[in-house]
Structures are given as C-alpha cells and as structure tokens.
XYZ file of C-alpha atoms in Angstrom:
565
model
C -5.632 7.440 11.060
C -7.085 4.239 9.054
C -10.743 4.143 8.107
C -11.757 1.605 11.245
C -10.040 3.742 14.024
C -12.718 6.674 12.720
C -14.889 7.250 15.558
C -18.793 7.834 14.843
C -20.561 10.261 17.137
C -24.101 10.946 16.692
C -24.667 14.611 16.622
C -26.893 16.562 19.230
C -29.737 18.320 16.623
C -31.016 20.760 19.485
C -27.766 21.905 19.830
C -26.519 22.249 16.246
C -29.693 23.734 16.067
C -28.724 26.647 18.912
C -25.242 26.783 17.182
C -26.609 27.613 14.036
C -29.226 29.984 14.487
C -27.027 32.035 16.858
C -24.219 32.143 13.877
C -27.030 33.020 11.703
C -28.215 35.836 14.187
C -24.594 37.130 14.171
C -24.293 36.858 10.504
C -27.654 38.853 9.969
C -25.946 41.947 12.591
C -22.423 41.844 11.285
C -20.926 45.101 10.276
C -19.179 44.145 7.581
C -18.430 41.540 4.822
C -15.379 40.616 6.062
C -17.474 39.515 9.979
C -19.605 37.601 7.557
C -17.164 35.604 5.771
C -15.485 34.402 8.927
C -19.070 33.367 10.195
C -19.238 31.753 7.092
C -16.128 29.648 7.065
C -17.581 29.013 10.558
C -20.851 27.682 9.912
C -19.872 25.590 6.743
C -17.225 23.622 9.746
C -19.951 22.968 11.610
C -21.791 21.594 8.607
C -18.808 19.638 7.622
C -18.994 17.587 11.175
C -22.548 16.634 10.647
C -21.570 15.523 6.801
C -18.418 13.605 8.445
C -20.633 12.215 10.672
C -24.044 11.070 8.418
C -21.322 9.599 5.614
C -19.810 7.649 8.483
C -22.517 5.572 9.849
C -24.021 5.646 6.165
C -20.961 3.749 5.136
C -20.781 1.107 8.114
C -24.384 0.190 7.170
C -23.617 -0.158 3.447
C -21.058 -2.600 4.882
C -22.842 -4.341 6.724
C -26.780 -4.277 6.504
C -26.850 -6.776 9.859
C -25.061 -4.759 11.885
C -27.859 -3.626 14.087
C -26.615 -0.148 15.533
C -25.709 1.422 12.108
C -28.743 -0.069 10.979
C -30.806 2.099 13.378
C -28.022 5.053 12.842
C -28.781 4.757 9.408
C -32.739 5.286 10.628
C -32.037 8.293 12.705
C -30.136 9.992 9.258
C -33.245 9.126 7.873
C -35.193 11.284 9.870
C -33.053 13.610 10.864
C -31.524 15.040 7.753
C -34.062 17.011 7.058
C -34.597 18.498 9.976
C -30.515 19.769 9.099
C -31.461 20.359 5.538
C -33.990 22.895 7.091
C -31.051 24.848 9.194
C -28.764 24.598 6.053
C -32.026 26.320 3.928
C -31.931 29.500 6.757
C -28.213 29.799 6.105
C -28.698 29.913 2.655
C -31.150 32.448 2.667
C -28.938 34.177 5.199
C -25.936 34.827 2.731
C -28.185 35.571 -0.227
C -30.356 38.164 1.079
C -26.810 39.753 3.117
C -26.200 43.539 2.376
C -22.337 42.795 1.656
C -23.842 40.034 -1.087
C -22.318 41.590 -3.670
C -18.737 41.167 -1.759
C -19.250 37.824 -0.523
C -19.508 37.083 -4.403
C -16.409 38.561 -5.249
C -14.909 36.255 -2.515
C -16.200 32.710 -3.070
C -17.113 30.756 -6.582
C -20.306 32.258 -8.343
C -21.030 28.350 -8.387
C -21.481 28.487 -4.791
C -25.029 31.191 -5.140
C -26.126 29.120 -7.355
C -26.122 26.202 -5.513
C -27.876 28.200 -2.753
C -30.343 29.276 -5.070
C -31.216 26.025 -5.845
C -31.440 24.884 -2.022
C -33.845 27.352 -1.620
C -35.926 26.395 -4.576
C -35.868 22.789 -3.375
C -37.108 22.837 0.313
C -39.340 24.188 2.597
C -40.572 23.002 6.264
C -43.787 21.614 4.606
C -42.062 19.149 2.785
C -39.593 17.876 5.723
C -42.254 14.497 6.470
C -42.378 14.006 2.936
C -38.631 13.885 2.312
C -38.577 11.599 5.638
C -41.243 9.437 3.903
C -38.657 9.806 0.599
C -35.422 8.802 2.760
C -37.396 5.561 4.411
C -38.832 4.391 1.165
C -35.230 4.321 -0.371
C -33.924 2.160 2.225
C -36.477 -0.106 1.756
C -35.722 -0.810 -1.616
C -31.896 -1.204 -0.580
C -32.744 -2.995 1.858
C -34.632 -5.780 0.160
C -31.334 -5.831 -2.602
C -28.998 -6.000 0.184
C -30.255 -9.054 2.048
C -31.131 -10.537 -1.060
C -30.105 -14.296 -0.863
C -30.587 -16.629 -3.841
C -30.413 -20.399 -3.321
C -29.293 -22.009 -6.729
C -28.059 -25.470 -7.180
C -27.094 -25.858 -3.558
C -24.959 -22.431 -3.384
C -26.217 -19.631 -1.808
C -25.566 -15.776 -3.506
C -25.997 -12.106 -2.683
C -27.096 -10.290 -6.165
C -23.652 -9.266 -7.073
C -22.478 -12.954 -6.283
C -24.777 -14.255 -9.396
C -22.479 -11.908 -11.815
C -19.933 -14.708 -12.607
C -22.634 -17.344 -13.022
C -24.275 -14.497 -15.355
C -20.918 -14.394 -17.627
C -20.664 -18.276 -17.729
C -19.175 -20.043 -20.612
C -22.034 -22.436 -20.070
C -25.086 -20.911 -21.777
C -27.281 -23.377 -20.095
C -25.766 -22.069 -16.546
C -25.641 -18.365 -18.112
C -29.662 -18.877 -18.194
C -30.441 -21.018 -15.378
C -28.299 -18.113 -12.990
C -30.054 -14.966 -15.109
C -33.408 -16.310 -14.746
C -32.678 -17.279 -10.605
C -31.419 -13.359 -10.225
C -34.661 -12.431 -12.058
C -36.664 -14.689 -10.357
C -35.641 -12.990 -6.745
C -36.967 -9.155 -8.293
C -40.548 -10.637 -9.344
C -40.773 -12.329 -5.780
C -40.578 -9.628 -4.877
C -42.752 -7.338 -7.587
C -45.376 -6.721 -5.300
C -43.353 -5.303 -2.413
C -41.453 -3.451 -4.584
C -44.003 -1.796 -6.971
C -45.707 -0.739 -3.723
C -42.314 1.256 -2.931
C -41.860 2.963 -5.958
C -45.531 3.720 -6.674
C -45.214 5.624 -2.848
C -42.127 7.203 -4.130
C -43.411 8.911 -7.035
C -46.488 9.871 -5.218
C -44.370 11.551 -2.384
C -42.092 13.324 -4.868
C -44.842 14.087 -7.222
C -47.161 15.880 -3.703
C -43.375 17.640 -2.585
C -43.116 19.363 -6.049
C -46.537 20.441 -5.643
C -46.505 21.627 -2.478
C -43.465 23.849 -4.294
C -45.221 24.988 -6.916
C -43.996 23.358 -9.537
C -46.156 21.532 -11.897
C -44.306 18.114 -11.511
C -41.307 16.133 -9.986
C -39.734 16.520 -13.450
C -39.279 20.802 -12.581
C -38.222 20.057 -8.881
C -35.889 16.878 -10.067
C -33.842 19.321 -12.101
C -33.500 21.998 -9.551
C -32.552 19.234 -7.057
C -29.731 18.235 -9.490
C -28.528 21.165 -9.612
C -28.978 21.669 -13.308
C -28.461 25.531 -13.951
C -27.136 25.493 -17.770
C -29.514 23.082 -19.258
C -32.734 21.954 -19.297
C -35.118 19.124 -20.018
C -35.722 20.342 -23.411
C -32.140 20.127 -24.285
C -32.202 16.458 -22.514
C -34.569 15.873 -24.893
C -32.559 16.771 -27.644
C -29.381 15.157 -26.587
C -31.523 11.988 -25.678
C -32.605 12.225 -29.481
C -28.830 12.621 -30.709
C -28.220 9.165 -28.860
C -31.083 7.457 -30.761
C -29.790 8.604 -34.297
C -26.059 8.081 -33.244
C -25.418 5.862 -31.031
C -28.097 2.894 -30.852
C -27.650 1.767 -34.129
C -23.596 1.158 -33.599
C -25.099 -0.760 -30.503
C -27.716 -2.713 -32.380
C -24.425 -3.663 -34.446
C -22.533 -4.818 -31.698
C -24.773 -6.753 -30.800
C -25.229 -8.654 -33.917
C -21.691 -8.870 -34.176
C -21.659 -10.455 -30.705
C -23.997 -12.371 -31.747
C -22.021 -13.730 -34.875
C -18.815 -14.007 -32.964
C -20.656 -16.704 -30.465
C -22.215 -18.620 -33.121
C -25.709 -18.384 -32.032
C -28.779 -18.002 -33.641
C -30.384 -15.782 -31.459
C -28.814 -13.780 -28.908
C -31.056 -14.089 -26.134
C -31.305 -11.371 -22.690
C -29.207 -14.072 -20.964
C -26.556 -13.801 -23.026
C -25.680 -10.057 -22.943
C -23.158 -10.556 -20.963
C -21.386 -13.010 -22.153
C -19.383 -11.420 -25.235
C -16.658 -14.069 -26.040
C -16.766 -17.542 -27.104
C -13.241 -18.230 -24.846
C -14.957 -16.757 -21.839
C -15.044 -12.936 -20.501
C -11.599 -11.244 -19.565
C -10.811 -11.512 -15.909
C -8.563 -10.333 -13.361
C -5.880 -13.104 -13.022
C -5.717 -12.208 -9.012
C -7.409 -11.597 -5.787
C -8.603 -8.528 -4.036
C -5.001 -7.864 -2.580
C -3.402 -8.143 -5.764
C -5.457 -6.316 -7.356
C -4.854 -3.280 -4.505
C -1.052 -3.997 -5.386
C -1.077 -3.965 -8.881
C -3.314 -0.826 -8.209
C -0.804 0.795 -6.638
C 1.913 0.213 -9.038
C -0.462 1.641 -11.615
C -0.915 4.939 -9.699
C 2.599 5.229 -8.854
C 3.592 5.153 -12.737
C 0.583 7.132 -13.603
C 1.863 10.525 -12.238
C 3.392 11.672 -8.664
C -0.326 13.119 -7.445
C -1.955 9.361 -8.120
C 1.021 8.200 -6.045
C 0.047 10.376 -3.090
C -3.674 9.668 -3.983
C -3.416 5.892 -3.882
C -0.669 5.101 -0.921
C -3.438 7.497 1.360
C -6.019 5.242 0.656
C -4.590 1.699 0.480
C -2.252 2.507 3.562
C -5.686 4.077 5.487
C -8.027 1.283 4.708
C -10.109 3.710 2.808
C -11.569 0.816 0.496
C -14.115 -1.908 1.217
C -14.056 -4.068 -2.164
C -15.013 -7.645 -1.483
C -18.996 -8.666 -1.549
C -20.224 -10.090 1.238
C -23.060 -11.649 3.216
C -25.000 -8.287 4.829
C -23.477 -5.923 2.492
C -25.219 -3.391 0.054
C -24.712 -3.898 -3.508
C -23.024 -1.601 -6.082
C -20.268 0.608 -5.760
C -19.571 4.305 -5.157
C -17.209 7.083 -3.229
C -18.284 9.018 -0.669
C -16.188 11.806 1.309
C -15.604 12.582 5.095
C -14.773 16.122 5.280
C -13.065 15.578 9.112
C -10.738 13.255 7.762
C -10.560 14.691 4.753
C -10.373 11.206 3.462
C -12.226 10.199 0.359
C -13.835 6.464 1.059
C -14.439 3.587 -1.880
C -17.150 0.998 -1.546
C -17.370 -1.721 -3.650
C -18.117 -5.330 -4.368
C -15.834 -7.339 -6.391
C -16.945 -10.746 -7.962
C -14.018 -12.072 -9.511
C -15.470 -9.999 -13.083
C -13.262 -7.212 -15.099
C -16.440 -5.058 -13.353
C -13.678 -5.367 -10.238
C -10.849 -3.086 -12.208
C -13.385 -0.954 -13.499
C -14.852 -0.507 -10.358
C -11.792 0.388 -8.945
C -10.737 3.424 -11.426
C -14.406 4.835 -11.821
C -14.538 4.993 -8.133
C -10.573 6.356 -7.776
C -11.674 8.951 -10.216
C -14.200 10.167 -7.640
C -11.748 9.773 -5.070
C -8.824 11.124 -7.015
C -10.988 14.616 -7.806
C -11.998 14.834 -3.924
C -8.456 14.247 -2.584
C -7.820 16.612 -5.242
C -9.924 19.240 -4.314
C -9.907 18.560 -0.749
C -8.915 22.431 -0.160
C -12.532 23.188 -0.797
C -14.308 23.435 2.134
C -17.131 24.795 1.557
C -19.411 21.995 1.566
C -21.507 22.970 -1.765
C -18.461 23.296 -3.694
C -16.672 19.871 -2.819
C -18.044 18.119 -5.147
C -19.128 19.539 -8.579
C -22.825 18.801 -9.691
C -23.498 14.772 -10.807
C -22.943 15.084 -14.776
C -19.322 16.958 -13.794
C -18.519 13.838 -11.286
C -18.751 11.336 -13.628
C -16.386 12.710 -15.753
C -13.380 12.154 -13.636
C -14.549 8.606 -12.667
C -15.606 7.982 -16.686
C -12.265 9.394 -17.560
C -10.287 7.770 -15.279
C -11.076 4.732 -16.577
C -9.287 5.416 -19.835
C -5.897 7.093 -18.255
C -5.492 3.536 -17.016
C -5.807 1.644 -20.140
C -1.698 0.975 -20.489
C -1.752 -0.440 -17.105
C -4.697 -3.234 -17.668
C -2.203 -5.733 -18.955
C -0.758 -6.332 -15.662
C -4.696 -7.082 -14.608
C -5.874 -8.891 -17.252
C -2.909 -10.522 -19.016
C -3.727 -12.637 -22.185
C -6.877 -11.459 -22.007
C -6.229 -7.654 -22.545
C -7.462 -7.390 -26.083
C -10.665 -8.898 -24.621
C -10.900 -6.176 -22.379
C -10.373 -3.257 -24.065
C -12.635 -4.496 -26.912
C -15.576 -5.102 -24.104
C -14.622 -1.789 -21.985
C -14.787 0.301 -24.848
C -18.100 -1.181 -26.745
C -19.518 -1.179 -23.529
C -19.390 2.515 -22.898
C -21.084 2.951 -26.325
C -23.348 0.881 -25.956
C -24.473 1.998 -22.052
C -25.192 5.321 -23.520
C -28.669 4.020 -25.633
C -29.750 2.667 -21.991
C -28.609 5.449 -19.887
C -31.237 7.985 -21.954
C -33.498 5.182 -21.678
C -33.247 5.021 -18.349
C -33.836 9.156 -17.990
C -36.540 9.249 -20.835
C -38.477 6.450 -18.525
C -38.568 8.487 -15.312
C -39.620 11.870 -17.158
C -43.012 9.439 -18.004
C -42.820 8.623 -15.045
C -43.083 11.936 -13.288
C -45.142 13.554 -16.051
C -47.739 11.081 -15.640
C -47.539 10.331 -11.574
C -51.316 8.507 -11.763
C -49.874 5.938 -13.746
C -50.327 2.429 -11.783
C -47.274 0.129 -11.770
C -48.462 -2.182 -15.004
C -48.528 0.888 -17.149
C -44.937 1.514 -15.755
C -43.647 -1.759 -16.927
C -45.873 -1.067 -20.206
C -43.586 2.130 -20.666
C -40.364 0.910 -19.640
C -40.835 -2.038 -22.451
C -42.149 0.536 -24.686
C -38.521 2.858 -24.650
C -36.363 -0.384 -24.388
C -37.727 -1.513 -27.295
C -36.863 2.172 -28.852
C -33.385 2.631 -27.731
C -32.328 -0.641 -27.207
C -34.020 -2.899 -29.657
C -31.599 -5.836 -29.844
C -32.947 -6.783 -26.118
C -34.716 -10.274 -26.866
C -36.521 -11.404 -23.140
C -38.064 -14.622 -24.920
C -38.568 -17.240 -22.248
C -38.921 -14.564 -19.526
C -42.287 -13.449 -18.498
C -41.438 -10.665 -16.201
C -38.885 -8.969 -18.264
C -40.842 -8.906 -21.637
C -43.774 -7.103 -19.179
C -41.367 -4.789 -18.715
C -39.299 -5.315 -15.291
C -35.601 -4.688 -15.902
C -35.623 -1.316 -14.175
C -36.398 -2.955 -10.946
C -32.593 -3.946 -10.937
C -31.819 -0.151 -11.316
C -31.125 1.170 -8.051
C -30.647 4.994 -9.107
C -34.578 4.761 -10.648
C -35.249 4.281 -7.156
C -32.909 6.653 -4.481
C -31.668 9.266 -6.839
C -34.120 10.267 -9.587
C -32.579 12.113 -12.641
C -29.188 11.077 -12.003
C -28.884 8.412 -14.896
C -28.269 10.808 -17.679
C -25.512 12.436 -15.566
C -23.516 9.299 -16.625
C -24.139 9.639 -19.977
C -23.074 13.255 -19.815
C -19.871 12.678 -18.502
C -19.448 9.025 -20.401
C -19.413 11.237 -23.542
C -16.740 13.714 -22.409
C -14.786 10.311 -21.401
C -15.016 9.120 -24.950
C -13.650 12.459 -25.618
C -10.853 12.385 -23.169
C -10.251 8.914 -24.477
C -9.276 10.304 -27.990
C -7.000 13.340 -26.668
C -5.460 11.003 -24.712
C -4.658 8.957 -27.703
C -3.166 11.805 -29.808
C -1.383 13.272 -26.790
C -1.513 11.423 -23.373
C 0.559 14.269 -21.312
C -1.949 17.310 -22.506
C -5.059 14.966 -21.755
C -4.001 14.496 -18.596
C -3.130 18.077 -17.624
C -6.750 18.798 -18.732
C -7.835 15.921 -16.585
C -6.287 17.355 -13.678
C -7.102 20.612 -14.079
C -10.278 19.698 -14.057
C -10.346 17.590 -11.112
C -8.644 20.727 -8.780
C -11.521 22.458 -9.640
C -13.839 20.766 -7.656
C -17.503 21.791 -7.628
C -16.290 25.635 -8.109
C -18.163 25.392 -11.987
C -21.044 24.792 -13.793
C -21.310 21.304 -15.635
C -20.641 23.528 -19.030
C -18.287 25.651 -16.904
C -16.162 22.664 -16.447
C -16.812 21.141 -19.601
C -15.301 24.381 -21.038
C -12.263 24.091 -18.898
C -11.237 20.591 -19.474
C -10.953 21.886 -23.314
C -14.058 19.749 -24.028
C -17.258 19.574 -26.273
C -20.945 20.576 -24.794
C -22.559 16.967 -25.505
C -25.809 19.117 -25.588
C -24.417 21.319 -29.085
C -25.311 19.697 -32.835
C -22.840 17.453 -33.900
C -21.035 16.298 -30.647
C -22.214 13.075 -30.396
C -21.953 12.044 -34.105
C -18.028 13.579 -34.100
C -17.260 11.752 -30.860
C -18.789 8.348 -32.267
C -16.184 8.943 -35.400
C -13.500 10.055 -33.277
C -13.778 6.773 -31.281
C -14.958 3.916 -33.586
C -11.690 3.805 -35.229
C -9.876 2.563 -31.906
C -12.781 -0.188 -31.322
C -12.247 -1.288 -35.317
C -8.568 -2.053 -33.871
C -9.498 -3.994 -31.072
C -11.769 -5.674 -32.852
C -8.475 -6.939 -34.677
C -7.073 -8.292 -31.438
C -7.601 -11.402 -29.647
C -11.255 -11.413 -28.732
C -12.551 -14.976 -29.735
C-alpha cells in the first residue's frame, strides 16, 4: 500500500477509553503472568492504532499547513493526546505494581520498566490542561514558520526557500537574502517572545505541580535520561568548550582566509568556498534514483529498506508553499512503514537530509519487530546515532551526487559536524538558564543567548544586524521551542558518528556490522546500553572527546588537500 492510499480515521476516545480500562481491569485479576502478557501484547495494539493514527494526520498537516481538515485534525491531537497519555499512565502503573512483575521482566527488555517509570514520573491528571496549553503553543510557533512568506526582489520564499540565496556566490545577495530571512523572525519578535515566554511558564508550573524544583528535573525524566544526568551534561558541555570550539574558531578563520575577506561576517557562514557551495547536480527524482543505487550497493538490508520506501511513496522531499519546514522521520506502526519528511532546496542539505533521515528510517524498518510501542524507538541521544552515522556509511557514494564538487563536500560535511557540536551545547546550556531562571523576561533571554554564543561560538560576528547582536538567533531554532532538551541528543550521537566515521575508515565491513547491530536493537537499551553495544566510547567519560577530535582531524587535514577553492 503507498503512503497516499493510507486511510486516516479519527479515533473514538470514549471508547478507547472503555477498551482500555476493561484490559486494565482484566490485567489487574489475571491469574497468572502468562494472562498478563497476552493482555499486554493486547493493549500495546491498541496503542499502536492511536500512534498510526496521530502520526498520520500529523504528517498530512506538516505537508500541507493549508489543508484545512488536517489542520483542525492536527487541533484535536492537540487536545486529545493527553487525555491518551493519561490511559497510557494507568497501564503503566498497571504492569509495574503487577504481582507476576518480576516475570513480566524476565520476558520483555528491562528498558521497557524504565521507560514506564519515567511515564509515571512525568504525568499526572493535573497537568493534562497544561500539556494542552504546551501542545497549542508549539503549533503556534510552527505555524508562524510554516506560512512564513518573504517577498524579496520580486520573488516570493518559504524560509527554507531563502537557503540558496543564503549560500550565494554574491556576498551582496548572501546579505541582502540573510538579513530578509532575519528580518521575517523580528517581525515577528513580539508574537513570538509572547509564545515562548508562555511556554516556559507552563512547563516551569507542570514541573511544579510534580514536585520537582524546575523544568530542568522534569525535562530529563521526559527524555528519558536514566544513565546520566545534568551534572554530567555539564561536564561533557565543558569537554566541547576545551576541545572542540577552538578547532571551530579555526575553521572559521581558515574560511575566512580561503574567501579572501577581511572579516567574515554572520552572513557569510554559509558560504564556505570561493567557487560556490557543492551541490547536487540533479533534481528530486534523481536524487531518489541515485539514492537507490546507493542503497542497493550499500548492503542487501538497505536494498530492501530503500525499494519499500521509494516504491511506497514513503518520502515527501520537495519544499513547498503550505508546508512545514525542516526535516524528520516519523513511524506508523499499522503500516509498519517508516515515513521521511523533508524539504529540499537545491543545497548539499538535500543529500544529507536524505541519509540522516534514512538512518531513522533504516533503524525503524529495522527494528520494526518491536512492537511494543516504548521500545520502537530507542531514547533521542541513541536515534541520532543511526541518522548521524548514516551519513558517513554513504560517503563513497556522494560522487555520483555531487560530482566535481565532491572534495567540496566532504571537506564542508565533515567540518560541519565539528563545528555544530560548539552550538549544539550552546543550544542545551541556553535552555538549562532558561528553565533555572523561569522569571526571566524575554530581553534577558536574548541577553543570555548572546552571552553563551559569544562563549562557545565566538567567531559569530552579527555587525550590521541589530536583532541578532541582541541576541535572536535561537528564534530560528525550532527544537528550543517544541522539544526542550533534545539539542544535546544530537551532539551525543554526532560524537559516536565521528566515531563510527573512523572505524569505518580502518575497517568499513566491521563498522557496519556494529552499525547494524545497533540499529536491530531498537529502543530495547539504555543510551550507554547501546553505546556499549555498537563497540563505542561513553562521550560523557574523560578523554572521549579530545581522542575522537584526534582520531578525526587527520581525515579533514586530507580534504583540506582536495579541491575546495
């Protein structure tokens, strides 16, 4: 069945509802552990049509933020979600206070209690207006992004549409389109430091109400984060600063060298090469083509992977009038189809787009066995890693993508996931100010934003722009706004990448049976769990970072060689 010919039914809550708690009422009298797993495997089918369901109209809307009935579908999720979150809390509380617990350990992933645990930890009924409040205020934001239409010099542009103009040879243009894009967020400060300011407030009263002393304590638990803690975040984010941002202060002085400028100002970041930024040398369906060549060489279970979801329509890659912005991978259990969203803009963002999302898709196909819903996915930090990684495994295919421009884009791809790593801690040391110190009014957040850019990423020269020297880049970031504490999950996992990247290059065929390994594991382990079963490094111990940097910098030395005027 292709993606389009999926067909979208809104559940009935009152009756899920009944369903549930008379499951849960059997589960509570069953005689044995054996009654219970089977009510189990029950329940967590049920759950999986309600998941199939909410991903489904959530992706239609993402395509198309016009379309009126997903629009008020997307609404009713909204609302309704955690009114199910509440029924999925009593089954949760079900299994782990269950006389045969000890049995229904010994039959499903320890993973899987844990996850409970942490359901149980992060909800209760009081909070279910609040997280409704949470949900509304999110699409809000996306909202405003995804009908975002910039008039400059008689074109018209969605926000991902100005990312060509932003990578112009022109510097003049490079400016003119940075400042337009930048122009649209401060229109638009007011509305949206009214959003966020409600957003912390709501998260900051949910925690509370909780009893936990902040958002920061209630983030983690929502996240899932059982083997580490904020004051090892705080550690790692440290072992970035020493490490990492002054090979990206370097780059960027070497960027700056290689264009011949005096000063390399915020507008021209992204342009890295005097003879113009690699790009693919074809359109969306040759791309999808010389994807599929790519996965069929790569190994026999990419060849599956990739026929099931060009052949099922399972990608929407093009940007386009009405349609959110950004890119990610979602999964409909029913259908047991992964889905990829996208939106491509003619950039070498396009290919990387499309193997950091097939990594995501590539571990859920995968792992598509799993069924229990918990255990589908592994936590964030985990995810990443097979999306991060999978962008490296495809590094001897790029030349049939970006032709004479290969050495361009290897140099860029690699630097670049060095050098996100300074700004993804930023990003994560930002929002634990933020949720430490909820009273503070939006200026002071712009105040503190500036304060850690300026820390971690002190190459960043905004002369010329008022509103990003005040501190308003982060209103571009949408993760700051709908999933808080996420960001450093990327970092985690880019850092295992970089560490994939180098087994890889010693021994591509043992890499990749780690990779795969990993990815049939699913969300069955720990983010350390996994780490330790992909044979890779806890980015958290002493010394990680600092041997990953030398294990890596020799291969960017070599591009560096190449042809990247």
């Amino acid at each position: 069945m292709k993606f389009p010919e999926f067909e979208y039914k809104r559940p009935d809550f009152e009756s899920y509802k009944r369903q549930m708690r008379s499951s849960l009422e059997d589960f509570k009298n069953a005689k044995n552990a054996e009654e219970q797993i089977a009510l189990i495997d029950s329940i967590n089918k049920m759950r999986n049509t309600v998941a199939t369901q909410s991903t489904l109209a959530s992706i239609r809307h993402s395509i198309n933020n016009n379309d009126e009935f997903y629009t008020a579908e997307n609404d009713y999720w909204d609302e309704n979600n955690p009114l199910y979150q509440n029924e999925d809390t009593a089954f949760a509380k079900a299994i782990l206070s269950s006389v045969f617990l000890d049995e229904l350990k010994a039959h499903y992933p320890l993973q899987y209690f844990t996850l409970l645990e942490n359901a149980i930890k992060a909800f209760d009924e009081s909070i279910i207006e609040d997280l409704q409040q949470e949900n509304k205020l999110a699409t809000q934001y996306d909202r405003i992004k995804a009908t975002a239409r910039i008039e400059f010099e008689g074109k018209t542009y969605t926000l991902p549409g100005m990312t060509k103009l932003e990578q112009s040879a022109d510097r003049s243009l490079r400016e003119r389109a940075y400042k337009a894009k930048i122009a649209y967020y401060e229109k638009h400060e007011a509305e949206i430091d009214d959003i966020y300011d409600k957003m912390v407030k709501v998260r900051d009263k949910m925690a509370k109400k909780l009893g936990y002393k902040n958002f920061v304590e209630l983030g983690y638990v929502r996240m899932n984060r059982s083997d580490y803690n904020a004051k090892d975040v705080a550690g790692y984010r440290e072992a970035i600063l020493k490490n990492v941002t002054p090979i990206a202060t370097d780059l960027a002085e070497k960027q700056r060298v290689r264009l011949g400028l005096d000063k390399l100002h915020f507008y021209d970041m992204p342009y890295k090469f005097k003879s113009g930024m690699p790009c693919p040398k074809g359109d969306e369906k040759w791309i999808i083509e010389n994807g599929r060549k790519m996965y069929n060489e790569l190994s026999p279970e990419t060849a599956e992977f990739f026929a099931f979801m060009a052949d099922n329509e399972l990608m929407d890659l093009l940007s386009k009038d009405g349609k959110a912005g950004g890119g990610y991978c979602t999964f409909m259990s029913d259908f047991a189809s992964p889905f990829i969203f996208s939106n491509f803009n003619g950039t070498a963002g396009d290919i990387e787009v499309l193997t950091h999302e097939a990594g995501h898709a590539f571990q859920i196909y995968t792992s598509r066995y799993i069924t229990i819903p918990e255990c589908q996915w592994p936590t964030y930090e985990s995810c990443e890693i097979h999306s991060m990684s999978m962008e490296f495994f495809t590094y001897p295919w790029m030349k049939n993508f970006f032709k004479e421009d290969t050495d361009k884009f290897y140099f860029n791809h690699l630097a670049g996931t060095l050098t996100f790593l300074p700004y993804g801690v930023l990003v994560d040391h930002f929002q634990h100010e933020v949720y430490e110190h909820p009273e503070m009014s939006p200026a002071e957040r712009k105040a503190t934003w500036r304060k850690l850019e300026k820390m971690y990423q002190p190459s960043k020269d905004y002369e010329g722009c008022e509103f990003l020297e005040r501190g308003g880049w982060w209103f571009q970031q949408a993760h700051i706004f709908d999933s808080p504490f996420y960001y450093i999950d990327y970092t985690l996992a880019q850092v295992c990448a970089l560490q994939f990247y180098a087994k890889l290059s010693a021994d591509y065929k043992e890499a990749w049976k780690d990779y795969l390994h990993l990815c049939t594991l699913g969300g069955t382990k720990s983010f350390l769990g996994l780490v330790k079963e992909a044979n890779l490094e806890n980015p958290f111990a002493s010394g990680t970072i600092e041997a990953t940097m030398k294990a890596v910098l020799p291969h960017l030395e070599e591009f560096s060689k190449g042809n990247i005027n």
